């Protein structure tokens, strides 16, 4: 009887200890678990790199128009400054190595530039009263056309080539301001004249390049373009003559519209 009691206590004790044990022991079946594959961090970083995935660029820029050649001499060294924007698309992002070349060959752009004012003075006599006459010519130009860009190397400072072609519309406003020689005669001065000058359509194509700065979605670029513009007709400021009937006459000149256009660009890559 004592022997049976001892066996009962031994078996019951083992069962109780197994139920209260926090560690479950699994018998060895002879198969070694296969370790999980290591994660390639470099590949993950490569896949999340903006420059490697970018297909679309949206940009805003500040252009400076520097006429040269005939356009420079005719415009009296006037300087243009304005604003613009555009989009660029890379249709070959999956077929070329973006670490070497990124061809954004499909794009559009637009900009508007105000040109520096030209003015001249002369004297006229109206009803036996002398007046100083100031002639002001304010001009501007709106451009719209195609653009493309090819970037090189996947670095934080990268070079690129650019090209463009499109149309430009020049417009202007001619003003005539009369100032009496004697203040008491100012009441007899003709009304100042402000007249819109008929615009002139031209075409242009350009080429150039620059440097981009940045490696993320937001970047800066410095670009210089040489634009070859077709002929446009302009008023010759030295030919303007004021008439007693508050009108004016003038002659015009024609020249090409070649410009050097530096640009400061802010671009967003998608």
PDB file of C-alpha atoms in Angstrom, residues 68-261:
ATOM      1  CA  UNK A  68      22.253  91.207 -78.341  1.00  0.00           C
ATOM      2  CA  UNK A  69      23.128  92.036 -81.927  1.00  0.00           C
ATOM      3  CA  UNK A  70      20.588  94.139 -83.827  1.00  0.00           C
ATOM      4  CA  UNK A  71      18.046  93.744 -81.067  1.00  0.00           C
ATOM      5  CA  UNK A  72      20.432  95.262 -78.529  1.00  0.00           C
ATOM      6  CA  UNK A  73      21.240  98.338 -80.632  1.00  0.00           C
ATOM      7  CA  UNK A  74      17.592  98.956 -81.549  1.00  0.00           C
ATOM      8  CA  UNK A  75      16.249  98.606 -78.024  1.00  0.00           C
ATOM      9  CA  UNK A  76      18.834 100.996 -76.531  1.00  0.00           C
ATOM     10  CA  UNK A  77      20.277  98.228 -74.315  1.00  0.00           C
ATOM     11  CA  UNK A  78      16.958  97.542 -72.636  1.00  0.00           C
ATOM     12  CA  UNK A  79      16.868  94.734 -70.074  1.00  0.00           C
ATOM     13  CA  UNK A  80      14.041  92.254 -69.582  1.00  0.00           C
ATOM     14  CA  UNK A  81      13.073  90.584 -66.329  1.00  0.00           C
ATOM     15  CA  UNK A  82      10.063  88.442 -65.520  1.00  0.00           C
ATOM     16  CA  UNK A  83       8.731  85.082 -64.372  1.00  0.00           C
ATOM     17  CA  UNK A  84       7.858  81.743 -65.944  1.00  0.00           C
ATOM     18  CA  UNK A  85       6.983  78.113 -65.407  1.00  0.00           C
ATOM     19  CA  UNK A  86       6.922  74.752 -67.135  1.00  0.00           C
ATOM     20  CA  UNK A  87       6.682  70.970 -66.981  1.00  0.00           C
ATOM     21  CA  UNK A  88       9.042  68.223 -68.192  1.00  0.00           C
ATOM     22  CA  UNK A  89       8.433  64.472 -68.617  1.00  0.00           C
ATOM     23  CA  UNK A  90      10.861  61.573 -68.967  1.00  0.00           C
ATOM     24  CA  UNK A  91       9.289  58.766 -71.074  1.00  0.00           C
ATOM     25  CA  UNK A  92      12.413  56.571 -70.822  1.00  0.00           C
ATOM     26  CA  UNK A  93      12.724  56.309 -67.039  1.00  0.00           C
ATOM     27  CA  UNK A  94      12.416  52.499 -67.139  1.00  0.00           C
ATOM     28  CA  UNK A  95      14.718  51.869 -70.118  1.00  0.00           C
ATOM     29  CA  UNK A  96      17.818  53.968 -69.372  1.00  0.00           C
ATOM     30  CA  UNK A  97      20.167  54.066 -66.415  1.00  0.00           C
ATOM     31  CA  UNK A  98      19.093  57.127 -64.387  1.00  0.00           C
ATOM     32  CA  UNK A  99      22.421  57.244 -62.564  1.00  0.00           C
ATOM     33  CA  UNK A 100      24.018  58.242 -65.885  1.00  0.00           C
ATOM     34  CA  UNK A 101      21.370  60.079 -67.922  1.00  0.00           C
ATOM     35  CA  UNK A 102      17.773  61.271 -67.483  1.00  0.00           C
ATOM     36  CA  UNK A 103      16.150  62.504 -70.728  1.00  0.00           C
ATOM     37  CA  UNK A 104      13.198  64.794 -69.999  1.00  0.00           C
ATOM     38  CA  UNK A 105      12.460  65.301 -73.674  1.00  0.00           C
ATOM     39  CA  UNK A 106       8.747  66.162 -73.451  1.00  0.00           C
ATOM     40  CA  UNK A 107       7.994  69.567 -71.967  1.00  0.00           C
ATOM     41  CA  UNK A 108       6.212  72.902 -72.229  1.00  0.00           C
ATOM     42  CA  UNK A 109       7.091  76.349 -70.897  1.00  0.00           C
ATOM     43  CA  UNK A 110       5.757  79.899 -70.680  1.00  0.00           C
ATOM     44  CA  UNK A 111       7.110  83.209 -69.387  1.00  0.00           C
ATOM     45  CA  UNK A 112       6.527  86.956 -69.415  1.00  0.00           C
ATOM     46  CA  UNK A 113       9.261  89.599 -69.345  1.00  0.00           C
ATOM     47  CA  UNK A 114       9.016  93.335 -68.768  1.00  0.00           C
ATOM     48  CA  UNK A 115      11.687  95.283 -70.599  1.00  0.00           C
ATOM     49  CA  UNK A 116      13.322  98.413 -69.268  1.00  0.00           C
ATOM     50  CA  UNK A 117      11.652 101.674 -70.235  1.00  0.00           C
ATOM     51  CA  UNK A 118      13.096 103.892 -72.932  1.00  0.00           C
ATOM     52  CA  UNK A 119      12.359 107.618 -72.953  1.00  0.00           C
ATOM     53  CA  UNK A 120      13.347 110.758 -74.828  1.00  0.00           C
ATOM     54  CA  UNK A 121      12.595 114.495 -74.593  1.00  0.00           C
ATOM     55  CA  UNK A 122      11.876 117.268 -77.052  1.00  0.00           C
ATOM     56  CA  UNK A 123      10.225 120.704 -77.093  1.00  0.00           C
ATOM     57  CA  UNK A 124       7.115 121.864 -78.888  1.00  0.00           C
ATOM     58  CA  UNK A 125       5.115 125.095 -79.136  1.00  0.00           C
ATOM     59  CA  UNK A 126       1.329 124.969 -78.919  1.00  0.00           C
ATOM     60  CA  UNK A 127      -0.727 128.196 -79.005  1.00  0.00           C
ATOM     61  CA  UNK A 128       2.427 130.276 -78.422  1.00  0.00           C
ATOM     62  CA  UNK A 129       3.272 128.328 -75.270  1.00  0.00           C
ATOM     63  CA  UNK A 130       6.354 126.172 -74.910  1.00  0.00           C
ATOM     64  CA  UNK A 131       6.126 122.625 -73.592  1.00  0.00           C
ATOM     65  CA  UNK A 132       8.624 119.906 -72.811  1.00  0.00           C
ATOM     66  CA  UNK A 133       7.459 116.604 -74.292  1.00  0.00           C
ATOM     67  CA  UNK A 134       8.570 113.291 -72.791  1.00  0.00           C
ATOM     68  CA  UNK A 135       8.117 110.120 -74.827  1.00  0.00           C
ATOM     69  CA  UNK A 136       8.037 106.829 -72.911  1.00  0.00           C
ATOM     70  CA  UNK A 137       8.032 103.408 -74.490  1.00  0.00           C
ATOM     71  CA  UNK A 138       7.252 100.449 -72.225  1.00  0.00           C
ATOM     72  CA  UNK A 139       7.463  97.001 -73.772  1.00  0.00           C
ATOM     73  CA  UNK A 140       6.915  93.428 -72.665  1.00  0.00           C
ATOM     74  CA  UNK A 141       6.926  89.972 -74.222  1.00  0.00           C
ATOM     75  CA  UNK A 142       4.976  86.758 -73.576  1.00  0.00           C
ATOM     76  CA  UNK A 143       6.509  83.427 -74.631  1.00  0.00           C
ATOM     77  CA  UNK A 144       5.023  79.953 -74.981  1.00  0.00           C
ATOM     78  CA  UNK A 145       6.659  76.854 -76.432  1.00  0.00           C
ATOM     79  CA  UNK A 146       8.315  73.447 -76.197  1.00  0.00           C
ATOM     80  CA  UNK A 147      11.282  72.609 -74.009  1.00  0.00           C
ATOM     81  CA  UNK A 148      13.484  69.615 -73.254  1.00  0.00           C
ATOM     82  CA  UNK A 149      16.299  68.815 -70.845  1.00  0.00           C
ATOM     83  CA  UNK A 150      18.859  66.019 -70.432  1.00  0.00           C
ATOM     84  CA  UNK A 151      20.376  65.573 -66.958  1.00  0.00           C
ATOM     85  CA  UNK A 152      23.627  63.715 -66.329  1.00  0.00           C
ATOM     86  CA  UNK A 153      24.822  61.726 -63.275  1.00  0.00           C
ATOM     87  CA  UNK A 154      22.959  61.015 -60.061  1.00  0.00           C
ATOM     88  CA  UNK A 155      24.885  63.429 -57.856  1.00  0.00           C
ATOM     89  CA  UNK A 156      23.923  66.377 -55.663  1.00  0.00           C
ATOM     90  CA  UNK A 157      25.429  68.774 -58.231  1.00  0.00           C
ATOM     91  CA  UNK A 158      24.649  67.618 -61.750  1.00  0.00           C
ATOM     92  CA  UNK A 159      25.105  69.178 -65.228  1.00  0.00           C
ATOM     93  CA  UNK A 160      22.376  69.293 -67.861  1.00  0.00           C
ATOM     94  CA  UNK A 161      21.711  70.399 -71.423  1.00  0.00           C
ATOM     95  CA  UNK A 162      18.519  72.222 -72.430  1.00  0.00           C
ATOM     96  CA  UNK A 163      16.765  73.206 -75.652  1.00  0.00           C
ATOM     97  CA  UNK A 164      13.531  75.021 -76.513  1.00  0.00           C
ATOM     98  CA  UNK A 165      11.427  76.429 -79.355  1.00  0.00           C
ATOM     99  CA  UNK A 166       8.244  78.465 -79.429  1.00  0.00           C
ATOM    100  CA  UNK A 167       6.499  81.754 -80.093  1.00  0.00           C
ATOM    101  CA  UNK A 168       6.875  85.168 -78.495  1.00  0.00           C
ATOM    102  CA  UNK A 169       4.480  88.110 -78.597  1.00  0.00           C
ATOM    103  CA  UNK A 170       5.907  91.595 -78.085  1.00  0.00           C
ATOM    104  CA  UNK A 171       3.603  94.357 -76.904  1.00  0.00           C
ATOM    105  CA  UNK A 172       4.141  97.927 -75.825  1.00  0.00           C
ATOM    106  CA  UNK A 173       2.610 101.144 -74.531  1.00  0.00           C
ATOM    107  CA  UNK A 174       3.673 104.572 -75.819  1.00  0.00           C
ATOM    108  CA  UNK A 175       3.120 107.553 -73.496  1.00  0.00           C
ATOM    109  CA  UNK A 176       3.456 111.272 -74.200  1.00  0.00           C
ATOM    110  CA  UNK A 177       3.680 113.624 -71.220  1.00  0.00           C
ATOM    111  CA  UNK A 178       3.531 117.422 -71.610  1.00  0.00           C
ATOM    112  CA  UNK A 179       5.178 119.787 -69.116  1.00  0.00           C
ATOM    113  CA  UNK A 180       4.835 123.576 -69.554  1.00  0.00           C
ATOM    114  CA  UNK A 181       7.960 125.727 -69.591  1.00  0.00           C
ATOM    115  CA  UNK A 182       6.242 128.116 -67.175  1.00  0.00           C
ATOM    116  CA  UNK A 183       4.109 126.677 -64.346  1.00  0.00           C
ATOM    117  CA  UNK A 184       1.220 129.082 -65.084  1.00  0.00           C
ATOM    118  CA  UNK A 185       0.926 127.592 -68.586  1.00  0.00           C
ATOM    119  CA  UNK A 186       0.479 124.026 -67.339  1.00  0.00           C
ATOM    120  CA  UNK A 187      -3.315 124.488 -67.419  1.00  0.00           C
ATOM    121  CA  UNK A 188      -3.057 124.876 -71.199  1.00  0.00           C
ATOM    122  CA  UNK A 189      -0.996 121.722 -71.672  1.00  0.00           C
ATOM    123  CA  UNK A 190      -2.531 119.020 -73.870  1.00  0.00           C
ATOM    124  CA  UNK A 191      -3.791 115.889 -72.162  1.00  0.00           C
ATOM    125  CA  UNK A 192      -1.144 113.226 -71.743  1.00  0.00           C
ATOM    126  CA  UNK A 193      -1.408 110.451 -74.316  1.00  0.00           C
ATOM    127  CA  UNK A 194      -1.238 106.735 -73.607  1.00  0.00           C
ATOM    128  CA  UNK A 195      -1.559 104.424 -76.582  1.00  0.00           C
ATOM    129  CA  UNK A 196      -1.169 100.667 -76.982  1.00  0.00           C
ATOM    130  CA  UNK A 197       1.239  99.741 -79.720  1.00  0.00           C
ATOM    131  CA  UNK A 198       0.171  96.952 -82.019  1.00  0.00           C
ATOM    132  CA  UNK A 199       1.994  93.774 -81.019  1.00  0.00           C
ATOM    133  CA  UNK A 200       4.403  91.691 -83.046  1.00  0.00           C
ATOM    134  CA  UNK A 201       4.500  87.868 -83.155  1.00  0.00           C
ATOM    135  CA  UNK A 202       7.893  86.193 -83.424  1.00  0.00           C
ATOM    136  CA  UNK A 203       9.284  82.680 -83.163  1.00  0.00           C
ATOM    137  CA  UNK A 204      12.425  81.507 -81.380  1.00  0.00           C
ATOM    138  CA  UNK A 205      14.559  78.488 -80.673  1.00  0.00           C
ATOM    139  CA  UNK A 206      17.203  78.212 -78.009  1.00  0.00           C
ATOM    140  CA  UNK A 207      19.904  75.989 -76.593  1.00  0.00           C
ATOM    141  CA  UNK A 208      22.061  76.056 -73.484  1.00  0.00           C
ATOM    142  CA  UNK A 209      22.676  74.311 -70.213  1.00  0.00           C
ATOM    143  CA  UNK A 210      23.507  74.712 -66.570  1.00  0.00           C
ATOM    144  CA  UNK A 211      23.929  73.085 -63.180  1.00  0.00           C
ATOM    145  CA  UNK A 212      21.355  71.593 -60.831  1.00  0.00           C
ATOM    146  CA  UNK A 213      21.720  71.527 -57.056  1.00  0.00           C
ATOM    147  CA  UNK A 214      19.993  68.951 -54.873  1.00  0.00           C
ATOM    148  CA  UNK A 215      19.210  65.265 -54.586  1.00  0.00           C
ATOM    149  CA  UNK A 216      15.689  65.338 -53.180  1.00  0.00           C
ATOM    150  CA  UNK A 217      12.288  66.293 -54.613  1.00  0.00           C
ATOM    151  CA  UNK A 218      12.972  70.054 -54.340  1.00  0.00           C
ATOM    152  CA  UNK A 219      15.974  71.418 -56.274  1.00  0.00           C
ATOM    153  CA  UNK A 220      17.551  74.616 -57.605  1.00  0.00           C
ATOM    154  CA  UNK A 221      19.037  75.190 -61.040  1.00  0.00           C
ATOM    155  CA  UNK A 222      21.099  77.849 -62.769  1.00  0.00           C
ATOM    156  CA  UNK A 223      20.651  77.899 -66.544  1.00  0.00           C
ATOM    157  CA  UNK A 224      21.777  80.097 -69.451  1.00  0.00           C
ATOM    158  CA  UNK A 225      19.980  79.931 -72.810  1.00  0.00           C
ATOM    159  CA  UNK A 226      20.975  81.413 -76.156  1.00  0.00           C
ATOM    160  CA  UNK A 227      17.703  82.269 -77.921  1.00  0.00           C
ATOM    161  CA  UNK A 228      17.607  82.965 -81.670  1.00  0.00           C
ATOM    162  CA  UNK A 229      14.512  85.059 -82.408  1.00  0.00           C
ATOM    163  CA  UNK A 230      12.850  85.921 -85.695  1.00  0.00           C
ATOM    164  CA  UNK A 231      12.257  89.511 -86.867  1.00  0.00           C
ATOM    165  CA  UNK A 232       9.893  91.917 -85.140  1.00  0.00           C
ATOM    166  CA  UNK A 233       8.899  95.509 -85.866  1.00  0.00           C
ATOM    167  CA  UNK A 234       9.472  98.208 -83.242  1.00  0.00           C
ATOM    168  CA  UNK A 235       8.840 101.908 -82.826  1.00  0.00           C
ATOM    169  CA  UNK A 236      11.920 104.070 -83.230  1.00  0.00           C
ATOM    170  CA  UNK A 237      11.790 106.285 -80.104  1.00  0.00           C
ATOM    171  CA  UNK A 238      13.844 108.979 -81.835  1.00  0.00           C
ATOM    172  CA  UNK A 239      11.244 109.322 -84.592  1.00  0.00           C
ATOM    173  CA  UNK A 240       8.225 110.126 -82.408  1.00  0.00           C
ATOM    174  CA  UNK A 241       6.733 113.573 -83.139  1.00  0.00           C
ATOM    175  CA  UNK A 242       3.925 115.157 -81.117  1.00  0.00           C
ATOM    176  CA  UNK A 243       1.229 116.973 -83.066  1.00  0.00           C
ATOM    177  CA  UNK A 244      -0.836 119.990 -81.927  1.00  0.00           C
ATOM    178  CA  UNK A 245      -4.027 117.889 -82.112  1.00  0.00           C
ATOM    179  CA  UNK A 246      -2.801 115.670 -79.276  1.00  0.00           C
ATOM    180  CA  UNK A 247      -1.654 112.855 -81.538  1.00  0.00           C
ATOM    181  CA  UNK A 248       1.774 111.630 -82.498  1.00  0.00           C
ATOM    182  CA  UNK A 249       3.475 110.070 -85.476  1.00  0.00           C
ATOM    183  CA  UNK A 250       6.484 107.789 -85.606  1.00  0.00           C
ATOM    184  CA  UNK A 251       8.450 105.436 -87.813  1.00  0.00           C
ATOM    185  CA  UNK A 252       9.433 101.874 -86.997  1.00  0.00           C
ATOM    186  CA  UNK A 253      12.410  99.592 -87.365  1.00  0.00           C
ATOM    187  CA  UNK A 254      12.735  95.873 -87.884  1.00  0.00           C
ATOM    188  CA  UNK A 255      15.345  93.517 -86.477  1.00  0.00           C
ATOM    189  CA  UNK A 256      15.847  90.028 -85.107  1.00  0.00           C
ATOM    190  CA  UNK A 257      14.998  89.327 -81.460  1.00  0.00           C
ATOM    191  CA  UNK A 258      18.080  87.420 -80.313  1.00  0.00           C
ATOM    192  CA  UNK A 259      18.613  87.240 -76.556  1.00  0.00           C
ATOM    193  CA  UNK A 260      20.824  85.644 -73.930  1.00  0.00           C
ATOM    194  CA  UNK A 261      18.513  84.475 -71.134  1.00  0.00           C
TER     195      UNK A 261
END
